Coordinates of C-alpha atoms in Angstrom, one line a residue:
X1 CA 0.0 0.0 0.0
X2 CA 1.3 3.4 -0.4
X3 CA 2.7 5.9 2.2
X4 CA 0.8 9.3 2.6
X5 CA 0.7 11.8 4.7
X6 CA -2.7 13.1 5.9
X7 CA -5.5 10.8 6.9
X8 CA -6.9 9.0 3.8
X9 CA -10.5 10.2 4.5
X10 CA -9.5 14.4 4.5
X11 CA -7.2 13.3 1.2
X12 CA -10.5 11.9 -0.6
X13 CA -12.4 14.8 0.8
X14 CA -10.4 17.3 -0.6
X15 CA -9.7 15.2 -3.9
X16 CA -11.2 17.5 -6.4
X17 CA -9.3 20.7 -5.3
X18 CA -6.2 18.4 -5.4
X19 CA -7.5 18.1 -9.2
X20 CA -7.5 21.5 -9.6
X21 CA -3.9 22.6 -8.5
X22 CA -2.5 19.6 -10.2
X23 CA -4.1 20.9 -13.3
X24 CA -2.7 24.1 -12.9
X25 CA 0.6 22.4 -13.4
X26 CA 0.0 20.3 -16.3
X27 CA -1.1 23.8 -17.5
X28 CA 2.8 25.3 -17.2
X29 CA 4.0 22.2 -19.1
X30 CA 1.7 22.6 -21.5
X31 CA 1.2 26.4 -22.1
X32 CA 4.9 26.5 -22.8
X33 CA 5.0 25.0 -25.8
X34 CA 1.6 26.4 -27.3
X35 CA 2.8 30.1 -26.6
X36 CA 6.1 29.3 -28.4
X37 CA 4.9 28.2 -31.7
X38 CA 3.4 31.6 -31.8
X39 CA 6.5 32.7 -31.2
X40 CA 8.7 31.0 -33.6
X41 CA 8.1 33.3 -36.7
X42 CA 9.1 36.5 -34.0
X43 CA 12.3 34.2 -32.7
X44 CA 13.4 33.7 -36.4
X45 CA 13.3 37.4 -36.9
X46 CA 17.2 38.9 -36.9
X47 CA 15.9 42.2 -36.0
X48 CA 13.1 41.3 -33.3
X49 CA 14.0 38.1 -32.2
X50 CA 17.4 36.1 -32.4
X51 CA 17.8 35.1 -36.4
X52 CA 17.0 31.3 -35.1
X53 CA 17.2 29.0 -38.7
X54 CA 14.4 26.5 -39.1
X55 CA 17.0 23.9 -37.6
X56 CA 17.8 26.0 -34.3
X57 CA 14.2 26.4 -33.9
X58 CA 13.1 22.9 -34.3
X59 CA 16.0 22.5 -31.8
X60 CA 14.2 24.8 -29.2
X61 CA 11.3 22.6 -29.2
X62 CA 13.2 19.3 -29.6
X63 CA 15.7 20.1 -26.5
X64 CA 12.6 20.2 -24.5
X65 CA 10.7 16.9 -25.1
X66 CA 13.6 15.3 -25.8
X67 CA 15.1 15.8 -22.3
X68 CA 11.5 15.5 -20.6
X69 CA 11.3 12.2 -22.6
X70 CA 14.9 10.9 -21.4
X71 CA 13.9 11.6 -17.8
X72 CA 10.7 10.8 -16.9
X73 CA 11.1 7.1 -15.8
X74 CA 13.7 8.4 -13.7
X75 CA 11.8 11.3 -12.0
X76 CA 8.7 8.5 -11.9
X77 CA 10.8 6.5 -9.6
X78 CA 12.4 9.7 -8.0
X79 CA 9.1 10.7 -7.3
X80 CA 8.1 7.4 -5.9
X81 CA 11.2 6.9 -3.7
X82 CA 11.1 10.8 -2.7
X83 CA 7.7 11.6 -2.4
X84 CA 5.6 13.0 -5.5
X85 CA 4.5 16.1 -4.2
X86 CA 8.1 16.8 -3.1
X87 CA 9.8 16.2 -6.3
X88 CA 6.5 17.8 -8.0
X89 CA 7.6 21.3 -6.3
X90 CA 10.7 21.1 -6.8
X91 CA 10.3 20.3 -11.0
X92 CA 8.4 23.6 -10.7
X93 CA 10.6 25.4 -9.6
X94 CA 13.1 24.5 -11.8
X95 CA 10.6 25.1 -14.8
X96 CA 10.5 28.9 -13.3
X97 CA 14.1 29.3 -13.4
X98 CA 14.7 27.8 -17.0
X99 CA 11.6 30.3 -17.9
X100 CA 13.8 33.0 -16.7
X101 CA 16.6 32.3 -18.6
X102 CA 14.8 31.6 -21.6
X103 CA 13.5 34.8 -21.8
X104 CA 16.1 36.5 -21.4
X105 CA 18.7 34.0 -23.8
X106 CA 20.6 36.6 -26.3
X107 CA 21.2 33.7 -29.1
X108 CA 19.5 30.8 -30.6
X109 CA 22.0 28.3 -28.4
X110 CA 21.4 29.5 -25.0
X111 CA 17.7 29.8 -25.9
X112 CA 18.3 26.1 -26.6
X113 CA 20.0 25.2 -23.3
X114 CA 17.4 27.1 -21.7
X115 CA 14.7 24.7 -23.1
X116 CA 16.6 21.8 -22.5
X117 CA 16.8 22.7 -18.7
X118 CA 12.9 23.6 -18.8
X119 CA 12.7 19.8 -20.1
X120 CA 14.3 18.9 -16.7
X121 CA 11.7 20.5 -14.6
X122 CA 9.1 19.4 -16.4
X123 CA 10.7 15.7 -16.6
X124 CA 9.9 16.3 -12.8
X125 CA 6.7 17.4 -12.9
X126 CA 4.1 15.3 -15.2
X127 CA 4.4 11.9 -13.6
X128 CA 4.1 13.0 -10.2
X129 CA 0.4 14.4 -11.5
X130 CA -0.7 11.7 -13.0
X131 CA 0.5 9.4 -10.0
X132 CA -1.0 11.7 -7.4
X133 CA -4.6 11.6 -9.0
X134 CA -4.1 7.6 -9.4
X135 CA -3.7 7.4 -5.7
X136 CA -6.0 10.3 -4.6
X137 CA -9.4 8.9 -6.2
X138 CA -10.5 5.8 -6.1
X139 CA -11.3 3.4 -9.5
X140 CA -15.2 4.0 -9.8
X141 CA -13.7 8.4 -10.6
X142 CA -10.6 8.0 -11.7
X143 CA -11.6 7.8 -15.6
X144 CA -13.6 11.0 -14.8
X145 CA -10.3 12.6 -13.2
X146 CA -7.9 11.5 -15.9
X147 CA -10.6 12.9 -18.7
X148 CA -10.5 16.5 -17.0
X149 CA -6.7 16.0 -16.3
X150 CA -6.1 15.4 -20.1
X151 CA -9.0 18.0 -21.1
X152 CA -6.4 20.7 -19.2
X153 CA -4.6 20.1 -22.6
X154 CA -6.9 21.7 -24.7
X155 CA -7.0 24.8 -22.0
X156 CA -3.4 25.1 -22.5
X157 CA -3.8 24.5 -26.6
X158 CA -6.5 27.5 -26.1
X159 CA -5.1 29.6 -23.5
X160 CA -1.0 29.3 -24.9
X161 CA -1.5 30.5 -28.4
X162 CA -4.0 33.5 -27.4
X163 CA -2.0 34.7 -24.3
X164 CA 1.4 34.5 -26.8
X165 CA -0.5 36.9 -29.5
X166 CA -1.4 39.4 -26.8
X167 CA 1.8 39.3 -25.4
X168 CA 3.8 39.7 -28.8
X169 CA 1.7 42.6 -29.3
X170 CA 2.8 44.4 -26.4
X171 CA 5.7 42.9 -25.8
X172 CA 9.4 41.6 -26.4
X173 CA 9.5 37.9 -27.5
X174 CA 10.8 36.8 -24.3
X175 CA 7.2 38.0 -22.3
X176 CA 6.0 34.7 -23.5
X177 CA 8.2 33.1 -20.8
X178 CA 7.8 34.7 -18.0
X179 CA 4.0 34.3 -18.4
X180 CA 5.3 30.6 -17.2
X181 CA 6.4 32.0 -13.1
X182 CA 3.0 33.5 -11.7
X183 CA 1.3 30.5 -12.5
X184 CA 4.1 28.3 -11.4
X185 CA 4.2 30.3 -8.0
X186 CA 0.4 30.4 -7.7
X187 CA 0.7 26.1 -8.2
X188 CA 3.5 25.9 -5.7
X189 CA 1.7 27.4 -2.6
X190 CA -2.0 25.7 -3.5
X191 CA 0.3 22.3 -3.4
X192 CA 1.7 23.4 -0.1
X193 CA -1.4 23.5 1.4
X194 CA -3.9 20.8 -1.0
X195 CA -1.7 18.1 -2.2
X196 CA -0.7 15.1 0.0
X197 CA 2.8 13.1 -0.2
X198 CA 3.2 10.1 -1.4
X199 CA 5.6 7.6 -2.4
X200 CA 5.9 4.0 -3.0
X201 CA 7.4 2.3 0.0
X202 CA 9.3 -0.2 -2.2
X203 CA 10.3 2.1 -5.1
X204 CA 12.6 0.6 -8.1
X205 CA 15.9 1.4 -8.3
X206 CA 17.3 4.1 -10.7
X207 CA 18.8 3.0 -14.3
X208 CA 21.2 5.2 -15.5
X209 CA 22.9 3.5 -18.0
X210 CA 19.3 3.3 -19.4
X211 CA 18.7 7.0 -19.3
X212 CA 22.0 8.1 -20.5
X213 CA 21.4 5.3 -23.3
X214 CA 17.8 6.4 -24.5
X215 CA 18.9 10.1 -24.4
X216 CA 22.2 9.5 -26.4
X217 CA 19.7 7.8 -28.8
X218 CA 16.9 10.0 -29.0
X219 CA 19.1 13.2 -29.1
X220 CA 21.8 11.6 -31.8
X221 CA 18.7 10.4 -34.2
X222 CA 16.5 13.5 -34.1
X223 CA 19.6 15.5 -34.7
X224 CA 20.4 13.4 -37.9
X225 CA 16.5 13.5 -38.8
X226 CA 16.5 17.6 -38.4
X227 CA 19.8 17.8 -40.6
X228 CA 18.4 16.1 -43.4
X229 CA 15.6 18.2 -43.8
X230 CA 18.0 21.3 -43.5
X231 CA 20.8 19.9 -45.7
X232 CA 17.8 18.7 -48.1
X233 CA 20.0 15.7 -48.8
X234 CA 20.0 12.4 -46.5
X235 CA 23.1 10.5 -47.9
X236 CA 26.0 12.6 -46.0
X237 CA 28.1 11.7 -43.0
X238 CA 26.5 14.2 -40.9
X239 CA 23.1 13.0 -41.7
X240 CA 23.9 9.2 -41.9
X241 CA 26.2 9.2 -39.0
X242 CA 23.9 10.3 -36.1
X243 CA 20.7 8.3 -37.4
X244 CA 22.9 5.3 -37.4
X245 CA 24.7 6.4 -33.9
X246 CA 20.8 6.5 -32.2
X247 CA 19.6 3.6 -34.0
X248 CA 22.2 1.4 -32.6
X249 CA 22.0 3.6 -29.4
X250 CA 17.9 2.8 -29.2
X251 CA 18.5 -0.4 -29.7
X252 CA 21.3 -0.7 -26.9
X253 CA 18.8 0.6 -24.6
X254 CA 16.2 -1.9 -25.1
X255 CA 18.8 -4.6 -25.2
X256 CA 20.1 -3.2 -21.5
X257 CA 16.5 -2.2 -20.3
X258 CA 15.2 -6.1 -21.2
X259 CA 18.3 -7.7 -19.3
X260 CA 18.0 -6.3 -15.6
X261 CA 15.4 -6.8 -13.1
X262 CA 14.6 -3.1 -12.7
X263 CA 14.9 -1.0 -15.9
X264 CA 13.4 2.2 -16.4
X265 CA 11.3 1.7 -19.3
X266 CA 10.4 -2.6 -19.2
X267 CA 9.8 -3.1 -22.6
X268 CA 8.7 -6.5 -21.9
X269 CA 6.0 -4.9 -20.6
X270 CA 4.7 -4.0 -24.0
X271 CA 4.4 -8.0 -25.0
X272 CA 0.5 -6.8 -23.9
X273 CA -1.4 -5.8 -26.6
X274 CA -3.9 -4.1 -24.9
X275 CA -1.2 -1.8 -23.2
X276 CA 1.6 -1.8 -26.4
X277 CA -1.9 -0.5 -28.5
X278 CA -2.3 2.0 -26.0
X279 CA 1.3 3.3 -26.0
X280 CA 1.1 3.1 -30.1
X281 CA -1.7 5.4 -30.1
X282 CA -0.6 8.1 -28.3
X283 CA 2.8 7.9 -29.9
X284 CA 1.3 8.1 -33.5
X285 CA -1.8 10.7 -32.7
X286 CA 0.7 12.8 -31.4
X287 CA 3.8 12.4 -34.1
X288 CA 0.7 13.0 -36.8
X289 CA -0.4 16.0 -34.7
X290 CA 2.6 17.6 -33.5
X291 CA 4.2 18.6 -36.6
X292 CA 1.2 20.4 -38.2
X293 CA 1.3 22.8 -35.3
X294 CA 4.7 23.5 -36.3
X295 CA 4.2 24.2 -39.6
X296 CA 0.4 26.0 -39.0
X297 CA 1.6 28.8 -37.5
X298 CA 4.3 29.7 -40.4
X299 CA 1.6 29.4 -42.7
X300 CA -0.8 32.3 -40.5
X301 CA 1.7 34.3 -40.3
X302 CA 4.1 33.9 -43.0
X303 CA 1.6 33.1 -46.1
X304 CA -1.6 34.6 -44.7
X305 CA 0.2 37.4 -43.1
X306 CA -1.9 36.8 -39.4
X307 CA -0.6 38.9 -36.9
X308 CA 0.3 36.6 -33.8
X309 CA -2.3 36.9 -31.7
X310 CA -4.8 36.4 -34.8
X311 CA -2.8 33.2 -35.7
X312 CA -3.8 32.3 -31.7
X313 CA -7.0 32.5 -32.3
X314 CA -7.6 30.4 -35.3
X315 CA -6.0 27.7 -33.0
X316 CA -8.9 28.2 -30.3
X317 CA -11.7 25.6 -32.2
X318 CA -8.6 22.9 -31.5
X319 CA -8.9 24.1 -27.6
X320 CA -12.5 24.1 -27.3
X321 CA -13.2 20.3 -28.9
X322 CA -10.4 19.4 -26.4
X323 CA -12.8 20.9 -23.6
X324 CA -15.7 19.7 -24.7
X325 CA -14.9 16.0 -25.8
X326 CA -12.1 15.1 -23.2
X327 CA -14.2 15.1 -19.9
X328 CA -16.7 13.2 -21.9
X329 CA -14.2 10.6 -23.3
X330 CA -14.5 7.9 -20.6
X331 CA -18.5 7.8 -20.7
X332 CA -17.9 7.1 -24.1
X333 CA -15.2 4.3 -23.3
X334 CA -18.0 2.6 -20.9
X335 CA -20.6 2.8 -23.5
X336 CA -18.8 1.7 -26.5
X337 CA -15.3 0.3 -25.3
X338 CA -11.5 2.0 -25.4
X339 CA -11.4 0.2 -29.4
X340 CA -14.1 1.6 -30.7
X341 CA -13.6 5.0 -29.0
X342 CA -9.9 5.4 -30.0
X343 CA -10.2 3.9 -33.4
X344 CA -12.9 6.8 -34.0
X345 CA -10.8 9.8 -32.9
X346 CA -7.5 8.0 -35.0
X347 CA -9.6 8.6 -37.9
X348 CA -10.9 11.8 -36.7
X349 CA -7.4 12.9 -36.8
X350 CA -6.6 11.1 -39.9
X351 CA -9.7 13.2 -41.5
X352 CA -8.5 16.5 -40.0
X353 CA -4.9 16.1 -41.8
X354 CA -6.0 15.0 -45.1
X355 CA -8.0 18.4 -44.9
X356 CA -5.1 20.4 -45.1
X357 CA -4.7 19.2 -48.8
X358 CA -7.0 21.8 -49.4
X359 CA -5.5 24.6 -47.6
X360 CA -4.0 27.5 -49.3
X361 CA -3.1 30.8 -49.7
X362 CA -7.0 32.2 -50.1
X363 CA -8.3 29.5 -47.8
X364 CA -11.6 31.1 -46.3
X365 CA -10.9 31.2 -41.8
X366 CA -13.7 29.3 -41.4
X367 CA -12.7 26.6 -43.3
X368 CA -9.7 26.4 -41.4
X369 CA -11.0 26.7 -38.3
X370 CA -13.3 23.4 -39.0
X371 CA -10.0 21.5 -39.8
X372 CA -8.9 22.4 -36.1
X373 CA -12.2 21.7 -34.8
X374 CA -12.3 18.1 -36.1
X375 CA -8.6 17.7 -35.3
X376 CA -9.7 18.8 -31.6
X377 CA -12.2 16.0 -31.6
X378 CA -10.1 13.4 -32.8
X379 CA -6.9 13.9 -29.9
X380 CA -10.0 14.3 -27.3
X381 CA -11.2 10.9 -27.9
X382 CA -7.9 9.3 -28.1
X383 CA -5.7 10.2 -25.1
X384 CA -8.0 9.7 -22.2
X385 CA -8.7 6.1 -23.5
X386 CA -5.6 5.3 -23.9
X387 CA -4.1 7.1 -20.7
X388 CA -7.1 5.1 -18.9
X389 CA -6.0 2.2 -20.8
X390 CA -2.1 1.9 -19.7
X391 CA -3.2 3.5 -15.7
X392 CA -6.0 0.5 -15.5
X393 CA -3.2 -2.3 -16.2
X394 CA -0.9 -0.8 -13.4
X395 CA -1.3 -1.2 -9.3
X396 CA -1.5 2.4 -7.9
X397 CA 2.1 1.7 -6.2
X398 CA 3.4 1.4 -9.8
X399 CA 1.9 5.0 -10.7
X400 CA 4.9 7.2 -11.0
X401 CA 6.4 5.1 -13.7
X402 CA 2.9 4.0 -15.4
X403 CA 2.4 7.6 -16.3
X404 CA 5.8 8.3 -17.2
X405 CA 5.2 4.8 -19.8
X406 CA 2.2 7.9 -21.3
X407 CA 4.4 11.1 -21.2
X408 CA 7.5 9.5 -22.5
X409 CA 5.0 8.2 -25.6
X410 CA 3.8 11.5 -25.6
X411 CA 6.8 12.9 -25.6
X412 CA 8.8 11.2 -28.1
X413 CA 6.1 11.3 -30.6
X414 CA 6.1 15.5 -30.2
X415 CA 9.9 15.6 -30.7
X416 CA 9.8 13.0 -34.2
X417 CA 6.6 14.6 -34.8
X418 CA 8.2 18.0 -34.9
X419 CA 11.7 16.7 -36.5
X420 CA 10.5 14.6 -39.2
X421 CA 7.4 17.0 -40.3
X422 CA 10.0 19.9 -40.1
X423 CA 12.5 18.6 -41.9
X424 CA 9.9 17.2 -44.9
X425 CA 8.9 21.0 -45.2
X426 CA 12.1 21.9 -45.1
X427 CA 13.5 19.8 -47.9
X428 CA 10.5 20.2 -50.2
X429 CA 10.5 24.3 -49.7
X430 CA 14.3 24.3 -50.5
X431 CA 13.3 22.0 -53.6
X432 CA 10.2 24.4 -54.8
X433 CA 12.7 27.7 -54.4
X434 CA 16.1 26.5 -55.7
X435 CA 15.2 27.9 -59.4
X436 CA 14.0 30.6 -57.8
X437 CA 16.9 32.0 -55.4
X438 CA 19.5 30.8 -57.9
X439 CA 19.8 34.4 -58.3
X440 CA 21.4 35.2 -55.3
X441 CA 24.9 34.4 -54.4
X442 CA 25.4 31.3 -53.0
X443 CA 26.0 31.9 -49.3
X444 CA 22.6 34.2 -49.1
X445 CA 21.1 31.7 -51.6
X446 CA 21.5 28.9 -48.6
X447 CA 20.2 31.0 -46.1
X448 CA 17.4 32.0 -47.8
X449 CA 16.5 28.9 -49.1
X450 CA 16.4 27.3 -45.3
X451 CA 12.2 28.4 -44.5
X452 CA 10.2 31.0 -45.8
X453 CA 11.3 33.5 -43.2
X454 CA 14.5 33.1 -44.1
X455 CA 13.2 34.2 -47.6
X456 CA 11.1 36.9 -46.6
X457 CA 13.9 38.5 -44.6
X458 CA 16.1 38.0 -47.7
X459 CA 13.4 39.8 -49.8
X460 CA 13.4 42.4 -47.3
X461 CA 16.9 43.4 -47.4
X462 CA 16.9 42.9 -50.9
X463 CA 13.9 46.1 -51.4
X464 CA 12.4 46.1 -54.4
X465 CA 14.2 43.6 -55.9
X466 CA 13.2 41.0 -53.8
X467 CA 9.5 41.5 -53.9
X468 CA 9.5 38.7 -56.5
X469 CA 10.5 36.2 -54.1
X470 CA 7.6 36.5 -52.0
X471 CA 4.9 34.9 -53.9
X472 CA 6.9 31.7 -54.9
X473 CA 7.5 31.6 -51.3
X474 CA 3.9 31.5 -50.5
X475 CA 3.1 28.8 -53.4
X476 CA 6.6 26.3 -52.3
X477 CA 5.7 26.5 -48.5
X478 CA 2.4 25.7 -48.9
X479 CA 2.7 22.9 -51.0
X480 CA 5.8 22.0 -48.7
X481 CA 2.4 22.1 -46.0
X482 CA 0.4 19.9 -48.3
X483 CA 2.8 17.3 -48.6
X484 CA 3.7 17.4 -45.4
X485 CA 0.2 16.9 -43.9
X486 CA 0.0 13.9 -46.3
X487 CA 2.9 12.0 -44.4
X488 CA 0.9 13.3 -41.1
X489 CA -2.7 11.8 -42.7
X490 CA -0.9 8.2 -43.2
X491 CA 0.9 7.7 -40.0
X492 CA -2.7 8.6 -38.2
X493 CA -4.2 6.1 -40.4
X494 CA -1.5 3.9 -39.1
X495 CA -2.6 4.3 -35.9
X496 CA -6.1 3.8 -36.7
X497 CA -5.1 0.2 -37.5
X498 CA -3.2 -0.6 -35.1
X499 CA -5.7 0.6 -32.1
X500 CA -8.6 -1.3 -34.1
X501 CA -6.6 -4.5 -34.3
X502 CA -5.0 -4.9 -30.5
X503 CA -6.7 -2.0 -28.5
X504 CA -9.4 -3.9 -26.2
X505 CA -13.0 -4.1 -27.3
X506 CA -16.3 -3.3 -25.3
X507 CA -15.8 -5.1 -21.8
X508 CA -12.0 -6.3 -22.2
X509 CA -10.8 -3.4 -20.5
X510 CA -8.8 -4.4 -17.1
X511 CA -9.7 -3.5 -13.5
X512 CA -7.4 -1.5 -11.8
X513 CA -5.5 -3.9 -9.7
X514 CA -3.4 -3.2 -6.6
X515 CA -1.1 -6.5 -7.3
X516 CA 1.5 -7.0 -10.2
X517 CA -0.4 -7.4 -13.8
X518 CA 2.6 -7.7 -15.6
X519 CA 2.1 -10.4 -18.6
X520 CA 3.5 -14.0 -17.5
X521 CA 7.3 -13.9 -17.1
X522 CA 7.9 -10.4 -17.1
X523 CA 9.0 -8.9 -14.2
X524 CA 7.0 -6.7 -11.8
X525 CA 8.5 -3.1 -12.3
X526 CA 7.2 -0.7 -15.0

């Protein structure tokens, strides 16, 4: 059983405003991302922001979830052999500090550090509250709580972009990181007084050869996977070399973490299909998803010409299905079963991206807006199955590292997502202009041939002259976008399969159990 503090009864009493401050920060984690892709066009500005390439800003994001990935099976564990709500005020904490200094970072590198420190506090953070909630309500709410816990998502999605508009507008680009520390102190003293401590009273031991191997891995391939798309060219040494270094790497870490008795990610555990179906379709809703965000918000503001906080908006009808359909997803798992339900919003999502095919540079809003709406609808209805899904097959002393199984799928999808999406535009923009920049010499002709800011700051310097790059730049990114969204649209569809052929039908889904429900002859520790 687990250790807590306070007397069970005043913890279940006081469960829902536990809810609410653990929301508050999911909401840090998550509104720091949304407010940055608002951001990006402003940070890739030389004259307002820092001059970041399409590389160094793919690298902002990436440093984030690719450090929150690496560590969240060890901050699970931390947080179960620490206490959660110990090591959950602490990852805040950190998160405020990295804000600071990413918001004040005078180039593209430190702005990168910065993020990959902010991926350190929030490692820390977003298994402790998914843990807490497991062990604060009991099984008959806890689809209920994990619904509005994953429906503080879509508040972030609507309350990021907006906020990061307003602030550009008044503002210095750095504004939209300091937003990040009066919510983080406001979460900090409503745990000190609402959240209980907890821990596991037989917590795992910590893996570090398997961290340092699944970061090594993660880091070496996305880097290969972002210089690709910026080389536009995938057979040289510095492109082959790292995807080859974190293949072997990956692999070396599920060698290690299926040989010891307490790894940090037990990828025996996936031999369940239920759960492995699970993990699969978080990893390829978000992958499909995360990468059209990236590219979206270029397209506003670069091609449509959307000042930021207008770009914000359009993103709001993706917020509000998130609020609406999320709380409501697990009366729909009970009436039609986690299969049916996921499968639905896969396809959903599937739908949503193939819609961008006809997306362009006279696209009517609302038109837009209805691809976000129905994009919405499709992440609602598959994370709090699946989350549901993975929590359900776990005892709640195993919590810490069941939800960092969620978050590190989560995460990893965002950071390939982002990576391979950006580096598909990437390549097929540079492809699109080559004819026309081959009029520039060829050190400006590179840089301007990197992303369409990099062309419209080209054509800016250039005056008059240049005002004939700016249309073909418009045409080449968005059919960069299109075919993009097209690699997005399949891997969706992927995942539409592969939840409709192992997820668990009406009635299969699994108790919550408080023993071991690891498959037969794999060992007890997620």
């Amino acid at each position: 059983m687990e250790s807590m503090g306070p007397s069970t009864s005043k913890i279940r009493r006081r469960r829902w405003c536990t809810l609410g401050v653990l929301v508050v920060s999911l909401l840090v984690v998550v509104l720091d991302n949304t407010v940055l892709n608002v951001a990006l066009k402003i940070i890739s500005d030389p004259r307002e922001g820092l001059g970041a390439t399409q590389g160094e800003l793919e690298w902002a994001i990436n440093a984030y979830t690719l450090v929150f990935a690496g560590l969240l099976f060890t901050f699970g564990v931390l947080g179960d052999r620490l206490g959660r709500k110990r090591v959950l005020i602490g990852g805040m904490a950190v998160f405020a500090a990295a804000s600071l200094l990413s918001a004040y970072a005078r180039t593209p590198v430190q702005l990168v550090w910065a993020r990959a420190l902010m991926g350190l506090g929030g490692a820390a953070i977003m298994p402790q509250t998914l843990a807490i909630i497991t062990n604060v309500f009991e099984p008959h709410e806890r689809s209920k709580a994990i619904g509005i816990w994953a429906g503080a998502v879509g508040l972030g999605v609507a309350i990021g972009p907006v906020t990061g508009g307003l602030l550009l507008g008044h503002f210095w680009w750095g504004s939209v990181f300091l937003i990040n520390v009066p919510i983080i102190t406001a979460g900090i003293v409503g745990m000190l007084l609402l959240v209980p401590e907890s821990s596991n009273p037989r917590p795992g031991r910590l893996d570090p050869a398997g961290v340092l191997l699944s970061v090594v891995g993660l880091v070496a391939l996305s880097y290969g996977v972002v210089e690709g798309g910026q080389r536009a060219s995938w057979t040289g040494p510095e492109v082959v070399g790292p995807v080859l270094g974190g293949v072997a790497a990956l692999a070396a870490f599920a060698w290690h973490e299926s040989h010891i008795d307490q790894p940090a990610f037990d990828v025996r555990l996936l031999r369940h299909p239920g759960l492995s179906a699970a993990v699969g379709a978080v990893c390829l809703a978000f992958f499909a998803a995360s990468g059209v965000f990236f590219f979206t918000m270029f397209y506003m503001q670069s091609v449509r010409g959307f000042t930021p906080f207008e770009a914000g908006a359009m993103v709001l009808p993706f917020a509000a299905a998130q609020l609406i359909f999320s709380p409501r997803a697990a009366a729909m798992v009970r009436r039609f079963g986690p299969k049916a339900v996921c499968t639905t919003g896969m396809l959903l999502v599937t739908t949503a991206l193939g819609g961008y095919q006809f997306v362009n540079e006279s696209t009517p809003c609302w038109a837009l807006v209805g691809v976000f709406f129905v994009q919405g609808c499709g992440m609602a209805n598959v994370m709090p199955p699946a989350m549901d899904a993975i929590m359900s097959a776990l005892p709640r002393e195993k919590a810490g590292a069941g939800s960092a199984v969620i978050n590190t799928a989560r995460q990893v999808a965002v950071a390939f997502g982002v990576a391979v999406s950006g580096s598909v535009v990437s390549s097929a923009y540079r492809s699109e202009m080559s004819g026309h920049l081959a009029v520039l010499p060829e050190g400006p002709r590179d840089l301007a041939g990197e992303s369409i800011g990099a062309t419209m700051a080209a054509a800016q310097r250039m005056g008059a002259a240049g005002q004939g790059l700016i249309e073909p730049a418009r045409t080449a990114f968005v059919h960069a976008m299109h075919l993009t969204a097209v690699v997005s649209a399949v891997i969706a569809f992927a995942g539409a399969f592969v939840v409709f052929t192992w997820m668990p039908g009406r009635g299969a889904a699994e108790t919550p159990r408080e023993s071991d429900p690891s498959p037969k002859g794999a060992p007890t520790r997620v």
